Short mmCIF file of C-alpha atoms in Angstrom, two decimals:
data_model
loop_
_atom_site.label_atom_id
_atom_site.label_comp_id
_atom_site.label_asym_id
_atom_site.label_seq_id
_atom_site.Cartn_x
_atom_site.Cartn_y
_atom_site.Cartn_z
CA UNK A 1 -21.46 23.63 -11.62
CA UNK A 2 -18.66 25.53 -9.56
CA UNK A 3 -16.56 27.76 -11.78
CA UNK A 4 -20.01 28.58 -13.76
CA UNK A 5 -21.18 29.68 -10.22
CA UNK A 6 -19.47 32.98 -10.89
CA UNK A 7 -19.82 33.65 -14.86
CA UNK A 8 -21.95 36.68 -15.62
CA UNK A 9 -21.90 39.46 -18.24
CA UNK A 10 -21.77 41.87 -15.37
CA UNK A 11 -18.99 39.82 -13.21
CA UNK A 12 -15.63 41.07 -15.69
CA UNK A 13 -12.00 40.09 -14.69
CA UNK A 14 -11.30 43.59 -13.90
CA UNK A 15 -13.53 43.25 -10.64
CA UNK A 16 -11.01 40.32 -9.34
CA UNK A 17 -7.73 42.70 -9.77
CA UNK A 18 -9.78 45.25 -7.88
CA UNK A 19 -11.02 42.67 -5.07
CA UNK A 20 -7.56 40.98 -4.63
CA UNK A 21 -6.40 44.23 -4.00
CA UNK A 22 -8.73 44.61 -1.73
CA UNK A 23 -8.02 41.70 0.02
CA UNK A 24 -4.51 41.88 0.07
CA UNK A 25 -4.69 45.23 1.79
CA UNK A 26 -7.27 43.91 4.56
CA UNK A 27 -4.67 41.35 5.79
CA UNK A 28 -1.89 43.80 5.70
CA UNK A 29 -4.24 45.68 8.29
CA UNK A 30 -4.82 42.39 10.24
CA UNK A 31 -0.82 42.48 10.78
CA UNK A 32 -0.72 45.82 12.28
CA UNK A 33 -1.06 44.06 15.64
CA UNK A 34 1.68 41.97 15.32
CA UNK A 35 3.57 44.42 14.14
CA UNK A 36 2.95 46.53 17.30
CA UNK A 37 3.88 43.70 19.45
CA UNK A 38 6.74 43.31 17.55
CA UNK A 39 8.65 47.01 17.99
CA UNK A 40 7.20 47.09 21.35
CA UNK A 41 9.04 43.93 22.47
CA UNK A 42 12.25 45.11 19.87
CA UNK A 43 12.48 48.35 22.23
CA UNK A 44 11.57 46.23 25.22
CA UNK A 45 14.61 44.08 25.03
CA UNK A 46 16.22 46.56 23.04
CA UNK A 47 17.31 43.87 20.15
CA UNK A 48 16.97 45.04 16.67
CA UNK A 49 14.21 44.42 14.23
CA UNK A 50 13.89 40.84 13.22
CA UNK A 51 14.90 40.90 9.67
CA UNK A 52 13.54 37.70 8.78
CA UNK A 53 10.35 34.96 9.42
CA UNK A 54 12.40 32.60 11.66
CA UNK A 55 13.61 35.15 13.91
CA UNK A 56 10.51 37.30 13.70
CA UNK A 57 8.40 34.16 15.37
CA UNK A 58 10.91 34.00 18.34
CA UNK A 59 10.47 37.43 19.46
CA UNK A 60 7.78 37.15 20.59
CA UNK A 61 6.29 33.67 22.96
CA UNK A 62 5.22 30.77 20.77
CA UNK A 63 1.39 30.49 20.97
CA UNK A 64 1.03 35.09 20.96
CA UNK A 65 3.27 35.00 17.48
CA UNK A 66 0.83 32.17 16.21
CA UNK A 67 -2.37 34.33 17.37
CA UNK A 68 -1.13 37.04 15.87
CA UNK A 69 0.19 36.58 12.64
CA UNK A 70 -2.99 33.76 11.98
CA UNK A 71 -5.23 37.55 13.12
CA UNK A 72 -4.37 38.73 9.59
CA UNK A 73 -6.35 35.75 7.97
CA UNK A 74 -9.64 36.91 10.07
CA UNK A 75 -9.04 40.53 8.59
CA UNK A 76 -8.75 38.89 5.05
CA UNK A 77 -12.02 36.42 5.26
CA UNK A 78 -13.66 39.18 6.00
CA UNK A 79 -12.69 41.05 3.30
CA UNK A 80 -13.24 38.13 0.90
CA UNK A 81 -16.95 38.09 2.15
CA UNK A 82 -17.50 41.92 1.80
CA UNK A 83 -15.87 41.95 -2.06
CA UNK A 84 -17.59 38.40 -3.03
CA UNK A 85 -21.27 40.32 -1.78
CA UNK A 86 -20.96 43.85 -2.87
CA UNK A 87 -18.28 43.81 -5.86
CA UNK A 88 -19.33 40.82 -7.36
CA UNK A 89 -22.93 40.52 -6.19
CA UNK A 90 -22.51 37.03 -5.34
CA UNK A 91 -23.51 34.95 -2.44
CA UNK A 92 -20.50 33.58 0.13
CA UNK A 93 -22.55 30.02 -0.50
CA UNK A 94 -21.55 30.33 -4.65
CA UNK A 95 -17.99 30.47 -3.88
CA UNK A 96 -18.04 27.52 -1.97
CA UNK A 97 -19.76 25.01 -3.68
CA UNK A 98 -22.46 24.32 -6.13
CA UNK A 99 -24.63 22.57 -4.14
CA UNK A 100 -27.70 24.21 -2.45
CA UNK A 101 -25.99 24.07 0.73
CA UNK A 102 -22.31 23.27 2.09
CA UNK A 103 -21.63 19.70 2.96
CA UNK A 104 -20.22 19.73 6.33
CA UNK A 105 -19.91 15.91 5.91
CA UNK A 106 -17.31 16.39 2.85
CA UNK A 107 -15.47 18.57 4.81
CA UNK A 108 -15.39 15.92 7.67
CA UNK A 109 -14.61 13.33 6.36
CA UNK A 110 -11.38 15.06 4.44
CA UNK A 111 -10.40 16.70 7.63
CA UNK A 112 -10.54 13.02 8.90
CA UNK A 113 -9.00 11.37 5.98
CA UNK A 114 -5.73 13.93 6.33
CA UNK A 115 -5.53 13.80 9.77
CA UNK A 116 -4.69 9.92 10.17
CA UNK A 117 -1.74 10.42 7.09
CA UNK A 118 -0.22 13.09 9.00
CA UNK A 119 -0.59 11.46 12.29
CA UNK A 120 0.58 7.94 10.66
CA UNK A 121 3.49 9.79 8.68
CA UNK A 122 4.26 11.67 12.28
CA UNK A 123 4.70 8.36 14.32
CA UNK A 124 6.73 6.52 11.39
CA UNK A 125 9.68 9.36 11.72
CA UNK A 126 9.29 9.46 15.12
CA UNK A 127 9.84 5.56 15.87
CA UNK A 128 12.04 5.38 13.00
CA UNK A 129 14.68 7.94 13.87
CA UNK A 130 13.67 9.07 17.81
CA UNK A 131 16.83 10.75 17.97
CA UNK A 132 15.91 13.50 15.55
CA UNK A 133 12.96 14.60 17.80
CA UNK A 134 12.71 15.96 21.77
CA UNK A 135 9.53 15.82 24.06
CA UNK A 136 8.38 19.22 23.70
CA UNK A 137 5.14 19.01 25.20
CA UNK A 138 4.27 21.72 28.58
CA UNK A 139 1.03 21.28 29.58
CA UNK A 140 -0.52 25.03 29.88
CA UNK A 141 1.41 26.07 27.08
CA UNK A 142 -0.19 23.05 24.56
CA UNK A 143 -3.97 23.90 26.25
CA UNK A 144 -3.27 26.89 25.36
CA UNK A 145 -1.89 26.20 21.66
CA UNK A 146 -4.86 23.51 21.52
CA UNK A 147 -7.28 26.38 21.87
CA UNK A 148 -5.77 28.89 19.60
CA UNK A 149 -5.37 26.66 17.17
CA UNK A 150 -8.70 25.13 16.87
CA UNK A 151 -10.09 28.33 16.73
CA UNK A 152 -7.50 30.41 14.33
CA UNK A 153 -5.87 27.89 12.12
CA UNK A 154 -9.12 26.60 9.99
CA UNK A 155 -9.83 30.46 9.82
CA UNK A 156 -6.65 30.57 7.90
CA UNK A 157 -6.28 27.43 5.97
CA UNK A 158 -10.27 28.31 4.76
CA UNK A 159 -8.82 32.22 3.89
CA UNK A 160 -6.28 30.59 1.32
CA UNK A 161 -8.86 28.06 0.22
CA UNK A 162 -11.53 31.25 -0.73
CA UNK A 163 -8.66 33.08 -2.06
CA UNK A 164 -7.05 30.29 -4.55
CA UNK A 165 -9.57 27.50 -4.48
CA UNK A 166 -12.36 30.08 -4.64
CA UNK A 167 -12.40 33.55 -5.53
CA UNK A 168 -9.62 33.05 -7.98
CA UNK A 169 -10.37 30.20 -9.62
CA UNK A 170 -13.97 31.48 -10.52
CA UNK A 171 -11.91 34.70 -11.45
CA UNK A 172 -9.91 32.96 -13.78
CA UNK A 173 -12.75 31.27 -14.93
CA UNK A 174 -14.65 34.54 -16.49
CA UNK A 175 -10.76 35.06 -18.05
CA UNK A 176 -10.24 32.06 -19.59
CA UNK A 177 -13.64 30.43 -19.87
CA UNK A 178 -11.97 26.93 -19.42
CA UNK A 179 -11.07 25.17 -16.45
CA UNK A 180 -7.76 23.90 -17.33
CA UNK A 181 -6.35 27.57 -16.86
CA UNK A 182 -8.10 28.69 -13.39
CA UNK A 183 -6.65 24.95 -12.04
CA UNK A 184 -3.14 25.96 -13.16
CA UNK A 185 -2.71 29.60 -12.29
CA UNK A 186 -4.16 29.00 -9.01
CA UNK A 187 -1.53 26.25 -8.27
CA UNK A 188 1.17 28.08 -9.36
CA UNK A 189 0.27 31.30 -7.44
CA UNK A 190 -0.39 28.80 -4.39
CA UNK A 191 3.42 27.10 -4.89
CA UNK A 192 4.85 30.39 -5.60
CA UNK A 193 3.81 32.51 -2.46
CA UNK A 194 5.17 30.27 -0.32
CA UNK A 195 8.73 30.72 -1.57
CA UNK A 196 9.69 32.82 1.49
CA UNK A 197 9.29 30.26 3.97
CA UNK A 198 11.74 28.92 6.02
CA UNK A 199 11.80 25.49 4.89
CA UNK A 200 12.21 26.26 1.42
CA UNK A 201 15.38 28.20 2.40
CA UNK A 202 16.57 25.71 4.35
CA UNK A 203 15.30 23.10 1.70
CA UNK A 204 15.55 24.51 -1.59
CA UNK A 205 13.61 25.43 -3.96
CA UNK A 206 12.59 21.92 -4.85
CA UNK A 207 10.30 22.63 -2.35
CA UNK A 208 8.17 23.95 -4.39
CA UNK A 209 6.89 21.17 -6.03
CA UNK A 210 5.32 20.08 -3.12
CA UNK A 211 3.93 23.44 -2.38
CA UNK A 212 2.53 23.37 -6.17
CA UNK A 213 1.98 19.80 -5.78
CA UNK A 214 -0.53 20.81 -2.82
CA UNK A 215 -1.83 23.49 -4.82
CA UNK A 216 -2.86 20.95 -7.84
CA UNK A 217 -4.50 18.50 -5.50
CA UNK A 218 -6.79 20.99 -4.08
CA UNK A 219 -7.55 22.40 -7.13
CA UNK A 220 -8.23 18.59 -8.65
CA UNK A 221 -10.75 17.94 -5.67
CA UNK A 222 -12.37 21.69 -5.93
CA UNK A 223 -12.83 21.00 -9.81
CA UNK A 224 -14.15 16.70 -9.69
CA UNK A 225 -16.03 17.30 -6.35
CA UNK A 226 -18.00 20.63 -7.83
CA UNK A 227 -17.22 22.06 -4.53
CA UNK A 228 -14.31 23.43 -2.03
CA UNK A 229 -15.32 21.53 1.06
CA UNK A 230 -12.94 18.50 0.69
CA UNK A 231 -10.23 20.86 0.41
CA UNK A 232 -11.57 23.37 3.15
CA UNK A 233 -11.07 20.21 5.11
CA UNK A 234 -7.59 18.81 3.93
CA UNK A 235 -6.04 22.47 4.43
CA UNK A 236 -7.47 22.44 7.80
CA UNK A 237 -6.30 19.22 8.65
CA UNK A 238 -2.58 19.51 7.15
CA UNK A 239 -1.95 23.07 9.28
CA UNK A 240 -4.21 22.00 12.34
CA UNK A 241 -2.30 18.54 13.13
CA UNK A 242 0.85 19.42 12.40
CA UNK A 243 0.74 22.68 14.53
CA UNK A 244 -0.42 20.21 17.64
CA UNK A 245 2.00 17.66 16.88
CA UNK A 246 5.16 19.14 15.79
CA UNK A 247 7.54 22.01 15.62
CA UNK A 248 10.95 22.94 14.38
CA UNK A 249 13.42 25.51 14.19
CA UNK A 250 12.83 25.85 10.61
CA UNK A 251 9.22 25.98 9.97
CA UNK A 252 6.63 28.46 8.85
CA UNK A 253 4.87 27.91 12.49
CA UNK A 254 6.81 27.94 15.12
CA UNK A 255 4.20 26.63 18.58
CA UNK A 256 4.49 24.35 21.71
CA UNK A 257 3.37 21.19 19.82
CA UNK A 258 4.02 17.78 21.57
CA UNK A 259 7.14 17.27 19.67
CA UNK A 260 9.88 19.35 18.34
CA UNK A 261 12.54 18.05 15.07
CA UNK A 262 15.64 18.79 15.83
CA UNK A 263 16.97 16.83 12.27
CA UNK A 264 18.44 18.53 9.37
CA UNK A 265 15.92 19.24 6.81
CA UNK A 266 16.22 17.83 3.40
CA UNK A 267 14.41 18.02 0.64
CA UNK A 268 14.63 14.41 -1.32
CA UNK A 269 11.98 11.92 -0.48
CA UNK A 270 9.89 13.71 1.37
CA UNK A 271 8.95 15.43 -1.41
CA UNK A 272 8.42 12.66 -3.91
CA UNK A 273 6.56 10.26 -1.29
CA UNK A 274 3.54 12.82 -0.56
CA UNK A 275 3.23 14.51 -4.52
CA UNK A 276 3.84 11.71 -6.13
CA UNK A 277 2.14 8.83 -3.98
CA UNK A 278 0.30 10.10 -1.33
CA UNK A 279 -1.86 12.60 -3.55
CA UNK A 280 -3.31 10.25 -5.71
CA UNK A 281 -4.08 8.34 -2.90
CA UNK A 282 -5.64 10.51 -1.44
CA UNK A 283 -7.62 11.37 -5.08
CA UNK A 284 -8.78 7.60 -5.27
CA UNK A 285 -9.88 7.57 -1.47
CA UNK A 286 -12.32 10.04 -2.61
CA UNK A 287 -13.11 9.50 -6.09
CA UNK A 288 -14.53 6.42 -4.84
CA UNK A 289 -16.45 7.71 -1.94
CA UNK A 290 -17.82 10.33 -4.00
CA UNK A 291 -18.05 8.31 -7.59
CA UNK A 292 -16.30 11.01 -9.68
CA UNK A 293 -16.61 10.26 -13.21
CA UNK A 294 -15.56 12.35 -16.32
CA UNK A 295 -12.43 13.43 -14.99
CA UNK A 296 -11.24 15.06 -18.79
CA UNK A 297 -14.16 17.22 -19.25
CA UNK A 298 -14.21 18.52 -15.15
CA UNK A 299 -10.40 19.28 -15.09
CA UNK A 300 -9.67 20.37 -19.28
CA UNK A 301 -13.03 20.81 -20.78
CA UNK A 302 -14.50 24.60 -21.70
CA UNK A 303 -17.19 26.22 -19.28
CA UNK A 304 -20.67 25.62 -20.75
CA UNK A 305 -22.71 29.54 -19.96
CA UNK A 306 -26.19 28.34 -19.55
CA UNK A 307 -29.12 30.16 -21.24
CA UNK A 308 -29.97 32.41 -18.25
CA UNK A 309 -26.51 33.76 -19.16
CA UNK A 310 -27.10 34.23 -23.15
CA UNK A 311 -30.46 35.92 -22.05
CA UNK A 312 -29.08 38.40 -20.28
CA UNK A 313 -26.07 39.35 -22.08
CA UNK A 314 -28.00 39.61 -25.48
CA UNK A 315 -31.13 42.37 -23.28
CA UNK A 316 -27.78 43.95 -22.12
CA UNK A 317 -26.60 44.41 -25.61
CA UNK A 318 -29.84 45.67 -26.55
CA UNK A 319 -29.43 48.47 -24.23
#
């Protein structure tokens, strides 16, 4: 099972405060090159500081900015491997799944599965309303893009996946002993630290129930599938696609994708159409490929501690 992965007598709550911290100070290292770039360019064209995200990703050219800032998500997943092994004494392969190796084919056929909706919900908006979108497509700049991307974006969509899906979830696991708790924290936490991007500012803060929406679903398929690779492969495919195929003003990533939306955002039905419809769409699709049953007891029931478990902590207490 994949929350019990990570229950031991020996593996306390207090180590997950210590290794977030941890974590959280690894990426800030991984930014220290952008933030180089950044003053160096500031004094360059002698303009100020950029005080915010938006402006902060035009400083610099489109596919540098994405390099760098996605550099701080290498840092990190190394510093999630480096706390899981030596803090936690755990293996990388126990906070990924519960099965004796990871299934590449899970996280293929989500990446797959994802990519057609968002290339489907892509050419619907564009047909439907071509005058909210320009050709933005330059051929050396999009190779270029292409190639960053492939490389640097699943590096970060599978950071936030070990951080939420993973380390935290088994972290709130040894907490709360439940699963209900580690799949709602984790969403919220998800939804929440996205608050500062740009689309929820231009948007609203209605936004966040898609973010937390997101969250939910990819704690749902972590929790029924025993596993994070369908949601290793959804996060991949939602940031991957959408990098390649389109850009705005007003997004978090800001790259020289094919097209560009030059609309005005609003927050209404976009919303409701992917949380509310979409998702459990997407949850059938794969609770019939992968014949998920018992759906109470994975997502609400308590965590069973095997015996290997009550062995040990009753020799510890002995000591």
């Amino acid at each position: 099972m994949y929350l019990e992965n990570a229950i031991s007598t020996h593996n306390k709550f207090w180590k997950y405060l210590i290794g977030s911290i941890i974590i959280v100070f690894a990426s800030f290292i991984g930014q220290i090159p952008l933030g180089i770039a950044i003053v160096l360019k500031s004094i360059e064209s002698k303009q100020g500081f950029p005080t915010d995200e938006t402006k902060l990703m035009k400083m610099l050219s489109g596919n540098l900015s994405l390099f760098l800032m996605l550099f701080s998500f290498a840092v990190a997943l190394l510093a999630i491997y480096l706390v899981v092994k030596y803090l936690h004494n755990q293996s990388f392969l126990t906070l990924t799944t519960s099965r004796t190796r990871v299934d590449w084919k899970r996280i293929f056929f989500s990446f797959g599965v994802w990519s057609i909706f968002t290339i489907i919900s892509v050419a619907i908006s564009y047909f439907s309303e071509p005058e909210n979108f320009v050709m933005n497509f330059k051929p050396m700049p999009f190779l270029i893009l292409l190639v960053i991307s492939i490389i640097m974006i699943p590096i970060q969509t599978s950071t936030e996946e070990y951080v939420f899906r993973g380390y935290l979830m088994q972290g709130f696991a040894n907490l709360s002993m439940n699963k209900w708790f580690p799949l709602l924290m984790t969403s919220l936490i998800f939804g929440l630290l996205h608050i500062a991007n740009p689309e929820v500012q231009k948007m609203g803060t209605i936004t966040m129930v898609y973010y937390i929406g997101t969250g939910l679903l990819l704690g749902v398929m972590t929790l029924m599938d025993e596993g994070m690779e369908l949601a290793l492969g959804f996060h991949a495919a939602n940031n991957l696609i959408s990098a390649l195929l389109i850009t705005s003003d007003w997004t978090a990533f800001q790259t020289d994708s094919i097209l560009k939306d030059k609309s005005t955002p609003s927050a209404g039905f976009e919303i409701i159409l992917p949380v509310f419809i979409i998702f459990p769409l997407i949850l059938l699709i794969f609770s019939k490929k992968y014949n998920w049953s018992n759906w109470k007891e994975k997502l609400l029931g308590k965590i069973e501690i095997n015996s290997n478990i009550k062995i040990e902590s009753d020799e510890h207490a002995k000591l």
